[in-house]
Tab-separated table of C-alpha atoms and ligand atoms in Angstrom:
chain	number	residue	atom	x	y	z
A	119	UNK	CA	5.691	2.488	-14.092
A	120	UNK	CA	2.720	3.863	-12.189
A	121	UNK	CA	3.348	6.499	-9.524
A	122	UNK	CA	1.288	6.495	-6.334
A	123	UNK	CA	1.322	8.972	-3.452
A	124	UNK	CA	2.073	7.475	-0.049
A	125	UNK	CA	0.086	9.789	2.200
A	126	UNK	CA	-3.306	10.362	3.807
A	127	UNK	CA	-2.969	14.145	3.581
A	128	UNK	CA	-5.840	15.322	1.398
A	129	UNK	CA	-4.321	18.717	0.568
A	130	UNK	CA	-1.139	17.049	-0.724
A	131	UNK	CA	-3.139	14.496	-2.702
A	132	UNK	CA	-5.205	17.227	-4.362
A	133	UNK	CA	-2.104	19.363	-5.026
A	134	UNK	CA	-0.148	16.614	-6.784
A	135	UNK	CA	-3.209	15.140	-8.507
A	136	UNK	CA	-3.380	18.483	-10.352
A	137	UNK	CA	-0.037	17.665	-12.016
A	138	UNK	CA	-1.965	14.840	-13.694
A	139	UNK	CA	0.496	12.024	-12.917
A	140	UNK	CA	-0.846	10.499	-9.696
A	141	UNK	CA	-1.991	6.971	-10.540
A	142	UNK	CA	-3.148	6.012	-7.042
A	143	UNK	CA	-2.658	6.445	-3.294
A	144	UNK	CA	-1.385	4.202	-0.517
A	145	UNK	CA	-2.188	4.819	3.143
A	146	UNK	CA	-1.327	2.962	6.317
A	147	UNK	CA	-2.543	3.261	9.932
A	148	UNK	CA	0.399	5.522	10.900
A	149	UNK	CA	-0.275	7.910	7.996
A	150	UNK	CA	-4.000	8.084	8.849
A	151	UNK	CA	-3.240	8.621	12.569
A	152	UNK	CA	-1.093	11.665	11.675
A	153	UNK	CA	-4.112	13.348	10.059
A	154	UNK	CA	-6.361	13.258	13.160
A	155	UNK	CA	-9.489	12.478	11.107
A	156	UNK	CA	-11.833	9.501	10.916
A	157	UNK	CA	-10.388	6.661	8.841
A	158	UNK	CA	-13.595	6.030	6.891
A	159	UNK	CA	-14.129	9.729	6.114
A	160	UNK	CA	-10.556	10.237	4.907
A	161	UNK	CA	-10.444	7.089	2.778
A	162	UNK	CA	-13.730	8.087	1.114
A	163	UNK	CA	-12.345	11.586	0.445
A	164	UNK	CA	-9.175	10.128	-1.119
A	165	UNK	CA	-11.157	7.740	-3.341
A	166	UNK	CA	-13.000	10.772	-4.730
A	167	UNK	CA	-9.802	12.817	-5.204
A	168	UNK	CA	-8.044	10.194	-7.358
A	169	UNK	CA	-9.404	7.755	-9.928
A	170	UNK	CA	-6.792	5.048	-9.397
A	171	UNK	CA	-6.337	2.462	-6.630
A	172	UNK	CA	-6.531	3.658	-3.009
A	173	UNK	CA	-5.097	1.279	-0.400
A	174	UNK	CA	-6.815	1.054	2.996
A	175	UNK	CA	-5.231	-1.212	5.598
A	176	UNK	CA	-7.028	-3.672	7.883
A	177	UNK	CA	-6.383	-3.357	11.618
A	178	UNK	CA	-7.468	-6.860	12.656
A	179	UNK	CA	-4.932	-9.607	13.085
A	180	UNK	CA	-7.222	-12.633	12.627
A	181	UNK	CA	-8.224	-13.576	9.122
A	182	UNK	CA	-11.987	-13.716	9.701
A	183	UNK	CA	-11.954	-10.156	11.057
A	184	UNK	CA	-9.606	-9.010	8.272
A	185	UNK	CA	-12.074	-10.380	5.729
A	186	UNK	CA	-14.979	-8.556	7.436
A	187	UNK	CA	-12.998	-5.279	7.459
A	188	UNK	CA	-11.952	-5.750	3.845
A	189	UNK	CA	-15.529	-6.436	2.747
A	190	UNK	CA	-16.661	-3.262	4.529
A	191	UNK	CA	-13.920	-1.095	2.942
A	192	UNK	CA	-14.799	-2.470	-0.504
A	193	UNK	CA	-18.329	-1.017	-0.177
A	194	UNK	CA	-16.912	2.515	0.262
A	195	UNK	CA	-15.680	2.987	-3.314
A	196	UNK	CA	-14.859	1.058	-6.481
A	197	UNK	CA	-11.152	1.950	-6.364
A	198	UNK	CA	-10.461	0.521	-2.882
A	199	UNK	CA	-7.620	-1.961	-2.474
A	200	UNK	CA	-7.561	-3.696	0.892
A	201	UNK	CA	-4.146	-3.837	2.530
A	202	UNK	CA	-3.432	-7.053	4.424
A	203	UNK	CA	-0.192	-7.691	6.305
A	204	UNK	CA	2.189	-10.509	5.367
A	205	UNK	CA	1.204	-12.936	8.136
A	206	UNK	CA	-0.400	-16.393	7.966
A	207	UNK	CA	-3.781	-14.793	8.733
A	208	UNK	CA	-3.080	-12.069	6.158
A	209	UNK	CA	-2.427	-14.745	3.539
A	210	UNK	CA	-5.721	-16.508	4.310
A	211	UNK	CA	-7.630	-13.212	4.228
A	212	UNK	CA	-5.937	-12.279	0.934
A	213	UNK	CA	-7.118	-15.508	-0.666
A	214	UNK	CA	-10.697	-15.155	0.635
A	215	UNK	CA	-10.975	-11.496	-0.402
A	216	UNK	CA	-9.330	-12.032	-3.797
A	217	UNK	CA	-11.614	-14.957	-4.560
A	218	UNK	CA	-14.574	-12.684	-3.724
A	219	UNK	CA	-13.308	-10.135	-6.272
A	220	UNK	CA	-11.877	-7.692	-3.712
A	221	UNK	CA	-8.388	-6.532	-4.643
A	222	UNK	CA	-5.683	-6.905	-2.007
A	223	UNK	CA	-2.363	-5.133	-1.472
A	224	UNK	CA	-0.126	-7.393	0.646
A	225	UNK	CA	1.952	-5.095	2.806
A	226	UNK	CA	5.007	-5.286	5.092
A	227	UNK	CA	6.914	-7.479	2.660
A	228	UNK	CA	10.658	-7.776	3.285
A	229	UNK	CA	11.772	-10.915	1.421
A	230	UNK	CA	11.434	-12.598	-1.967
A	231	UNK	CA	9.879	-15.642	-0.277
A	232	UNK	CA	7.128	-13.436	1.171
A	233	UNK	CA	6.558	-11.919	-2.282
A	234	UNK	CA	6.146	-15.434	-3.705
A	235	UNK	CA	3.444	-16.175	-1.102
A	236	UNK	CA	1.626	-12.902	-1.863
A	237	UNK	CA	1.475	-13.805	-5.563
A	238	UNK	CA	0.325	-17.360	-4.865
A	239	UNK	CA	-2.404	-15.980	-2.560
A	240	UNK	CA	-3.706	-13.872	-5.460
A	241	UNK	CA	-2.786	-10.399	-4.172
A	242	UNK	CA	-3.295	-7.622	-6.721
A	243	UNK	CA	-0.258	-5.770	-5.329
A	244	UNK	CA	2.764	-6.819	-3.294
A	245	UNK	CA	4.441	-4.047	-1.283
A	246	UNK	CA	8.146	-4.550	-0.516
A	247	UNK	CA	9.364	-1.826	1.906
A	248	UNK	CA	12.779	-0.857	0.575
A	249	UNK	CA	13.566	2.095	2.879
A	250	UNK	CA	13.123	0.033	6.029
A	251	UNK	CA	15.470	-2.621	4.583
A	252	UNK	CA	18.067	0.070	3.836
A	253	UNK	CA	17.625	1.382	7.392
A	254	UNK	CA	18.835	-2.047	8.589
A	255	UNK	CA	22.003	-1.727	6.519
A	256	UNK	CA	20.810	-3.999	3.680
A	257	UNK	CA	19.977	-3.189	0.063
A	258	UNK	CA	16.231	-2.752	-0.495
A	259	UNK	CA	16.629	-2.391	-4.255
A	260	UNK	CA	18.209	-5.837	-4.401
A	261	UNK	CA	14.878	-7.199	-3.153
A	262	UNK	CA	13.041	-5.447	-5.999
A	263	UNK	CA	15.494	-7.025	-8.435
A	264	UNK	CA	14.833	-10.464	-6.928
A	265	UNK	CA	11.044	-10.101	-7.023
A	266	UNK	CA	10.957	-8.775	-10.615
A	267	UNK	CA	13.192	-11.679	-11.689
A	268	UNK	CA	11.089	-14.220	-9.797
A	269	UNK	CA	7.763	-12.964	-11.149
A	270	UNK	CA	9.127	-12.888	-14.719
A	271	UNK	CA	9.284	-16.697	-14.693
A	272	UNK	CA	5.554	-17.101	-14.007
A	273	UNK	CA	2.179	-15.739	-15.021
A	274	UNK	CA	1.473	-14.043	-11.717
A	275	UNK	CA	-1.010	-11.185	-12.001
A	276	UNK	CA	0.401	-9.526	-8.868
A	277	UNK	CA	1.921	-6.100	-9.481
A	278	UNK	CA	5.124	-5.079	-7.679
A	279	UNK	CA	4.502	-1.903	-5.674
A	280	UNK	CA	7.774	-0.444	-4.379
A	281	UNK	CA	7.072	1.122	-0.957
A	282	UNK	CA	8.949	2.880	1.854
A	283	UNK	CA	10.709	5.104	-0.666
A	284	UNK	CA	13.086	7.766	0.618
A	285	UNK	CA	14.590	9.430	-2.473
A	286	UNK	CA	13.875	10.363	-6.092
A	287	UNK	CA	16.810	8.187	-7.177
A	288	UNK	CA	15.058	5.123	-5.726
A	289	UNK	CA	12.027	5.913	-7.902
A	290	UNK	CA	14.207	5.892	-11.013
A	291	UNK	CA	15.950	2.682	-9.905
A	292	UNK	CA	12.592	0.952	-9.310
A	293	UNK	CA	11.534	1.947	-12.843
A	294	UNK	CA	14.829	0.679	-14.323
A	295	UNK	CA	14.203	-2.680	-12.652
A	296	UNK	CA	10.741	-2.839	-14.213
A	297	UNK	CA	8.641	-2.470	-11.045
A	298	UNK	CA	4.954	-1.895	-11.837
A	299	UNK	CA	4.297	0.839	-9.263
A	300	UNK	CA	6.266	3.069	-6.905
A	301	UNK	CA	4.536	4.834	-4.019
A	302	UNK	CA	6.197	7.991	-2.748
A	303	UNK	CA	5.646	10.446	0.117
A	304	UNK	CA	4.609	13.972	-0.932
A	305	UNK	CA	8.059	15.403	-0.118
A	306	UNK	CA	9.732	12.949	-2.508
A	307	UNK	CA	7.058	13.497	-5.164
A	308	UNK	CA	7.877	17.230	-5.080
A	309	UNK	CA	11.606	16.468	-5.442
A	310	UNK	CA	11.057	14.222	-8.510
A	311	UNK	CA	10.630	17.256	-10.757
A	312	UNK	CA	13.462	19.263	-9.212
A	313	UNK	CA	17.020	19.685	-10.483
A	314	UNK	CA	19.251	22.679	-9.677
A	315	UNK	CA	20.418	22.858	-13.305
A	316	UNK	CA	16.779	23.129	-14.447
A	317	UNK	CA	16.203	26.095	-12.112
A	318	UNK	CA	19.521	27.697	-13.076
A	319	UNK	CA	18.932	27.138	-16.800
A	320	UNK	CA	15.443	28.603	-16.618
A	321	UNK	CA	16.501	31.746	-14.775
A	322	UNK	CA	19.309	32.306	-17.325
A	323	UNK	CA	16.876	31.886	-20.253
A	324	UNK	CA	14.399	34.320	-18.694
A	325	UNK	CA	17.099	36.885	-17.851
A	326	UNK	CA	18.556	36.695	-21.384
A	327	UNK	CA	15.083	37.106	-22.870
A	328	UNK	CA	14.399	40.141	-20.699
A	329	UNK	CA	17.736	41.741	-21.741
A	330	UNK	CA	16.953	41.187	-25.432
A	331	UNK	CA	13.615	43.003	-25.085
A	332	UNK	CA	15.296	46.197	-23.763
B	306	E4P	C1	3.345	1.644	1.845
B	306	E4P	O1	2.230	1.347	1.445
B	306	E4P	C2	3.619	2.215	3.159
B	306	E4P	O2	2.596	3.121	3.494
B	306	E4P	C3	4.895	3.020	3.228
B	306	E4P	O3	5.577	3.064	2.024
B	306	E4P	C4	5.710	2.835	4.445
B	306	E4P	O4	6.853	3.623	4.355
B	306	E4P	P1	7.755	4.050	5.593
B	306	E4P	O5	8.774	3.005	5.807
B	306	E4P	O6	8.375	5.346	5.150
B	306	E4P	O7	6.835	4.216	6.769
């Protein structure tokens, strides 16, 4: 499973890219707004910081404008993926952009039926938001199970990108279900490597080693 960072913070992206395991980056308008920088400048910076896919979301709500925005973003870098929302206009824009060779990440997906439409529209990625489903008292991971099962019956090229992730455990569960990609905020990325027994074990090993040298 590929691991993406879900952030527009350049320092975090550079920090975790150094670990060598960041396969791409997802952004959204809220994440960009938090940074207080120009959208175009930041997206271009991110596309240089990582080799893999970088998602940049359209702001328009009508398909013709979404297509124009998507075409513009695609000129910024080779690794741009245009994020279109799961709306009727988003579905039209996804088809137009995909047919023109521009890769689309269909975002704000909350049901298996929506994921079916994204695949039929030719989206490169479909982004189910599991955390927001859990926030409503439902089981977001169940949706990932449904989509992986559904896609396994067909030859869809669309990759399942698990989004709105809130814990390291969800990353492992997404991988166990066979999701293609999981995008995680920097704070969760940091926690992926952490375990108290690892820290405890390491300090014991180092202390024992030091004692043996005296
Ligand atoms: C995905 O591409 C989105 O940016 C993201 O995962 C949204 O997550 P949130 O529900 O934590 O805002």
